[in-house]
Short mmCIF file of C-alpha atoms in Angstrom, two decimals:
data_model
loop_
_atom_site.label_atom_id
_atom_site.label_comp_id
_atom_site.label_asym_id
_atom_site.label_seq_id
_atom_site.Cartn_x
_atom_site.Cartn_y
_atom_site.Cartn_z
CA MET A 1 -0.75 -10.10 -14.61
CA ASP A 2 1.74 -8.65 -16.51
CA TRP A 3 3.64 -6.37 -14.85
CA ASN A 4 5.06 -3.25 -16.89
CA ILE A 5 7.87 -1.89 -14.10
CA VAL A 6 10.05 0.81 -15.72
CA LYS A 7 13.05 2.01 -13.72
CA THR A 8 12.50 5.69 -12.91
CA SER A 9 13.87 7.35 -15.71
CA GLY A 10 14.94 10.40 -14.07
CA THR A 11 12.01 12.54 -15.54
CA CYS A 12 8.47 13.77 -15.06
CA GLY A 13 6.09 11.65 -17.27
CA ARG A 14 4.43 14.67 -18.12
CA CYS A 15 6.29 17.45 -18.71
CA GLU A 16 9.63 14.94 -19.02
CA LYS A 17 11.66 17.61 -16.67
CA SER A 18 14.74 15.95 -15.19
CA ILE A 19 14.01 15.07 -11.39
CA ARG A 20 16.68 15.97 -8.74
CA GLU A 21 17.71 14.12 -5.58
CA GLU A 22 15.35 14.73 -2.57
CA GLU A 23 12.81 16.41 -5.01
CA ILE A 24 9.26 15.18 -4.01
CA ILE A 25 7.17 13.08 -6.71
CA TYR A 26 3.97 11.58 -7.39
CA SER A 27 4.32 7.98 -8.07
CA CYS A 28 1.22 6.61 -10.04
CA LEU A 29 0.07 3.41 -10.49
CA PHE A 30 -2.08 2.88 -13.76
CA LEU A 31 -4.06 -0.60 -14.51
CA ASP A 32 -5.55 -1.77 -17.86
CA ASN A 33 -7.00 -5.04 -18.51
CA THR A 34 -3.73 -7.16 -18.29
CA SER A 35 -1.01 -4.78 -16.69
CA PHE A 36 0.12 -2.39 -13.72
CA SER A 37 2.69 0.08 -14.54
CA ARG A 38 4.08 3.03 -12.78
CA THR A 39 4.85 6.40 -13.74
CA ASP A 40 6.23 9.54 -11.68
CA PHE A 41 5.05 13.24 -11.85
CA CYS A 42 6.84 16.37 -10.81
CA GLU A 43 5.07 18.22 -7.98
CA ASP A 44 4.31 20.94 -10.48
CA CYS A 45 2.79 18.32 -13.08
CA TRP A 46 0.61 16.64 -10.14
CA ASN A 47 -0.70 19.56 -9.28
CA ASN A 48 -1.43 21.39 -12.22
CA ASN A 49 -2.91 18.17 -13.94
CA ALA A 50 -5.78 16.85 -11.63
CA GLY A 51 -7.41 14.53 -14.21
CA ILE A 52 -4.41 11.87 -14.23
CA PRO A 53 -6.18 8.76 -14.67
CA PHE A 54 -4.23 6.32 -11.94
CA PHE A 55 -5.73 3.05 -10.16
CA SER A 56 -3.50 4.68 -7.00
CA PHE A 57 -0.43 6.99 -6.32
CA TRP A 58 1.56 7.84 -3.56
CA LYS A 59 3.88 10.72 -2.64
CA THR A 60 7.63 10.05 -2.07
CA ARG A 61 10.91 11.66 -2.48
CA ILE A 62 13.84 10.89 -4.32
CA PRO A 63 16.53 9.60 -2.06
CA LYS A 64 20.18 10.94 -2.42
CA LYS A 65 22.38 8.23 -4.28
CA ASP A 66 24.94 8.12 -1.87
CA GLU A 67 21.74 7.90 1.06
CA SER A 68 21.87 4.37 2.97
CA LYS A 69 19.05 2.41 1.36
CA LYS A 70 16.03 1.84 3.77
CA LYS A 71 13.78 -0.74 4.10
CA VAL A 72 10.59 1.15 4.12
CA VAL A 73 7.13 0.79 2.41
CA ASP A 74 4.69 3.53 2.26
CA ASN A 75 2.03 1.71 4.38
CA ALA A 76 -0.68 4.55 3.40
CA ALA A 77 0.16 4.02 -0.55
CA ILE A 78 0.08 -0.43 0.53
CA PHE A 79 -3.23 -0.11 2.27
CA ASN A 80 -4.62 2.35 -0.28
CA LEU A 81 -3.82 -0.40 -3.11
CA PHE A 82 -5.11 -2.76 -0.82
CA LEU A 83 -8.73 -0.90 -0.45
CA ARG A 84 -9.06 -0.23 -4.34
CA LEU A 85 -8.31 -3.97 -5.26
CA GLY A 86 -11.40 -4.90 -3.34
CA ASP A 87 -13.39 -2.10 -4.60
CA ASN A 88 -12.78 -2.42 -8.00
CA GLU A 89 -15.22 -4.76 -9.42
CA LYS A 90 -13.33 -5.14 -12.77
CA TYR A 91 -10.53 -6.74 -11.17
CA ARG A 92 -11.46 -7.65 -7.52
CA ASP A 93 -12.65 -11.39 -8.46
CA GLU A 94 -9.12 -11.96 -10.73
CA PRO A 95 -6.50 -14.40 -9.25
CA TRP A 96 -3.65 -11.89 -9.52
CA ALA A 97 -5.93 -9.89 -7.65
CA LYS A 98 -6.61 -12.28 -4.88
CA ASN A 99 -3.40 -13.24 -4.78
CA MET A 100 -1.92 -9.48 -4.47
CA ARG A 101 -4.62 -8.36 -1.76
CA TYR A 102 -3.47 -11.69 0.21
CA VAL A 103 0.09 -10.75 0.58
CA LEU A 104 -0.73 -7.02 1.01
CA ALA A 105 -3.16 -7.98 4.21
CA LEU A 106 -0.67 -9.69 5.46
CA PHE A 107 1.98 -7.06 5.26
CA LEU A 108 -0.81 -4.67 6.70
CA MET A 109 -1.12 -6.88 9.49
CA ARG A 110 2.22 -6.74 10.15
CA LYS A 111 2.47 -2.92 10.26
CA LYS A 112 -0.82 -2.99 13.21
CA LEU A 113 -3.18 -1.61 10.51
CA LEU A 114 -5.05 -4.38 10.13
CA LYS A 115 -5.77 -6.69 12.76
CA LEU A 116 -6.57 -10.58 12.52
CA GLN A 117 -10.02 -10.87 13.78
CA ASN A 118 -11.27 -14.36 12.65
CA GLN A 119 -9.77 -17.71 10.68
CA GLY A 120 -11.83 -20.27 9.22
CA THR A 121 -13.19 -22.06 5.95
CA ASP A 122 -16.11 -21.58 3.81
CA ASP A 123 -17.14 -22.82 0.50
CA MET A 124 -14.44 -20.83 -1.09
CA GLY A 125 -11.16 -22.42 1.29
CA ASP A 126 -9.54 -21.23 3.89
CA PHE A 127 -9.81 -17.27 5.13
CA MET A 128 -8.92 -14.86 7.72
CA GLU A 129 -10.71 -11.90 8.40
CA PHE A 130 -9.00 -8.74 9.01
CA TYR A 131 -10.47 -5.45 11.02
CA SER A 132 -9.26 -2.24 10.18
CA THR A 133 -9.86 0.63 13.15
CA GLU A 134 -9.14 2.87 10.79
CA ASP A 135 -11.70 2.43 8.48
CA ASP A 136 -13.86 0.39 11.31
CA LYS A 137 -13.94 -2.22 8.25
CA LEU A 138 -13.60 -6.08 8.24
CA PHE A 139 -12.02 -7.52 5.27
CA LYS A 140 -12.57 -11.57 4.02
CA ILE A 141 -9.37 -12.35 2.71
CA HIS A 142 -9.33 -15.97 1.33
CA ASN A 143 -5.65 -17.85 1.41
CA PRO A 144 -5.00 -18.48 -2.30
CA LYS A 145 -2.48 -21.05 -0.93
CA LEU A 146 0.39 -19.81 -3.10
CA SER A 147 3.65 -21.43 -2.92
CA GLU A 148 6.87 -19.51 -1.20
CA GLU A 149 8.17 -18.87 -4.82
CA GLU A 150 5.15 -17.27 -5.94
CA VAL A 151 4.70 -15.30 -2.72
CA THR A 152 8.44 -14.21 -3.42
CA LYS A 153 7.69 -13.19 -7.13
CA LEU A 154 4.97 -11.18 -5.94
CA ASN A 155 6.68 -9.50 -3.34
CA ASP A 156 9.34 -8.43 -5.56
CA GLU A 157 7.24 -7.34 -8.36
CA ILE A 158 5.02 -4.84 -5.06
CA LEU A 159 8.13 -3.89 -4.05
CA LYS A 160 9.22 -2.84 -7.52
CA LEU A 161 5.86 -0.73 -8.00
CA PHE A 162 6.51 1.17 -4.52
CA ASP A 163 10.16 1.69 -4.60
CA PRO A 164 11.22 4.63 -6.59
CA ALA A 165 14.63 3.54 -6.86
CA HIS A 166 13.68 0.02 -7.15
CA VAL A 167 16.10 -1.05 -4.27
CA SER A 168 15.93 -5.04 -3.62
CA GLN A 169 13.61 -5.34 -0.02
CA SER A 170 12.53 -7.90 2.06
CA ALA A 171 9.66 -6.45 4.32
CA LEU A 172 6.79 -7.79 2.67
CA LEU A 173 8.51 -11.43 1.85
CA GLU A 174 9.50 -11.92 5.43
CA LEU A 175 6.43 -11.57 6.73
CA ALA A 176 4.56 -13.63 3.65
CA GLN A 177 6.90 -16.69 4.30
CA ASP A 178 6.12 -16.36 7.98
CA SER A 179 2.20 -16.66 7.40
CA ALA A 180 1.59 -18.04 3.89
CA ALA A 181 1.10 -21.42 6.27
CA THR A 182 -1.97 -19.77 8.06
#
C-alpha cells in the first residue's frame, strides 16, 4: 500500500487558515483504493463541515516548537483505526490491512486496551485472540509473519500518520519487535 503522508503544512486543509502552536486540530485519515493520506483541519472547519468523508480521525494539539517531544500516541485514535480496518469489508482482507491491524493489536495490547486471551493455529496460520473490555469483543488476529524490517517500516508509517509534528517515535516499534516472534 502506498502512503501519502504530508507534513503538517501549518494550514487547515479546508480554509487554509494558518494553524498556530497549541491550537486544537482534527487530523483525518482518508482511504482510497491504494493509499492513506492525512489532512489536518482547524476546529472551526471541523465543527462547520460535518460532511468530511474521513476513514478515521483524532483530535490533537499542535505542540510548541520548543516543547520537548513526547513519545505519545493517541490510544483512542489507534483503537479506532484498528476497529475500522476490521469492520471495512472492502479492505479488511487486504495484506496491508492485515499487517497494519497486527501491529496495531500489539500496540493496543501493550497499552492494556486489548488483552491476549488465546493463541493457536488454524487453517490460515498462527493467530492470537485479543479481548477488549471496552467493547466486550474478541478479535482474532493472524500473524502475518512480518520481518523486523517490515515491522519497522510499518511502525514508522503508522507513527507518521498519527504524529502532527512527524517526530520519530519508537512506542510501536519496541512492542512489535518484542512480539513479532509470537
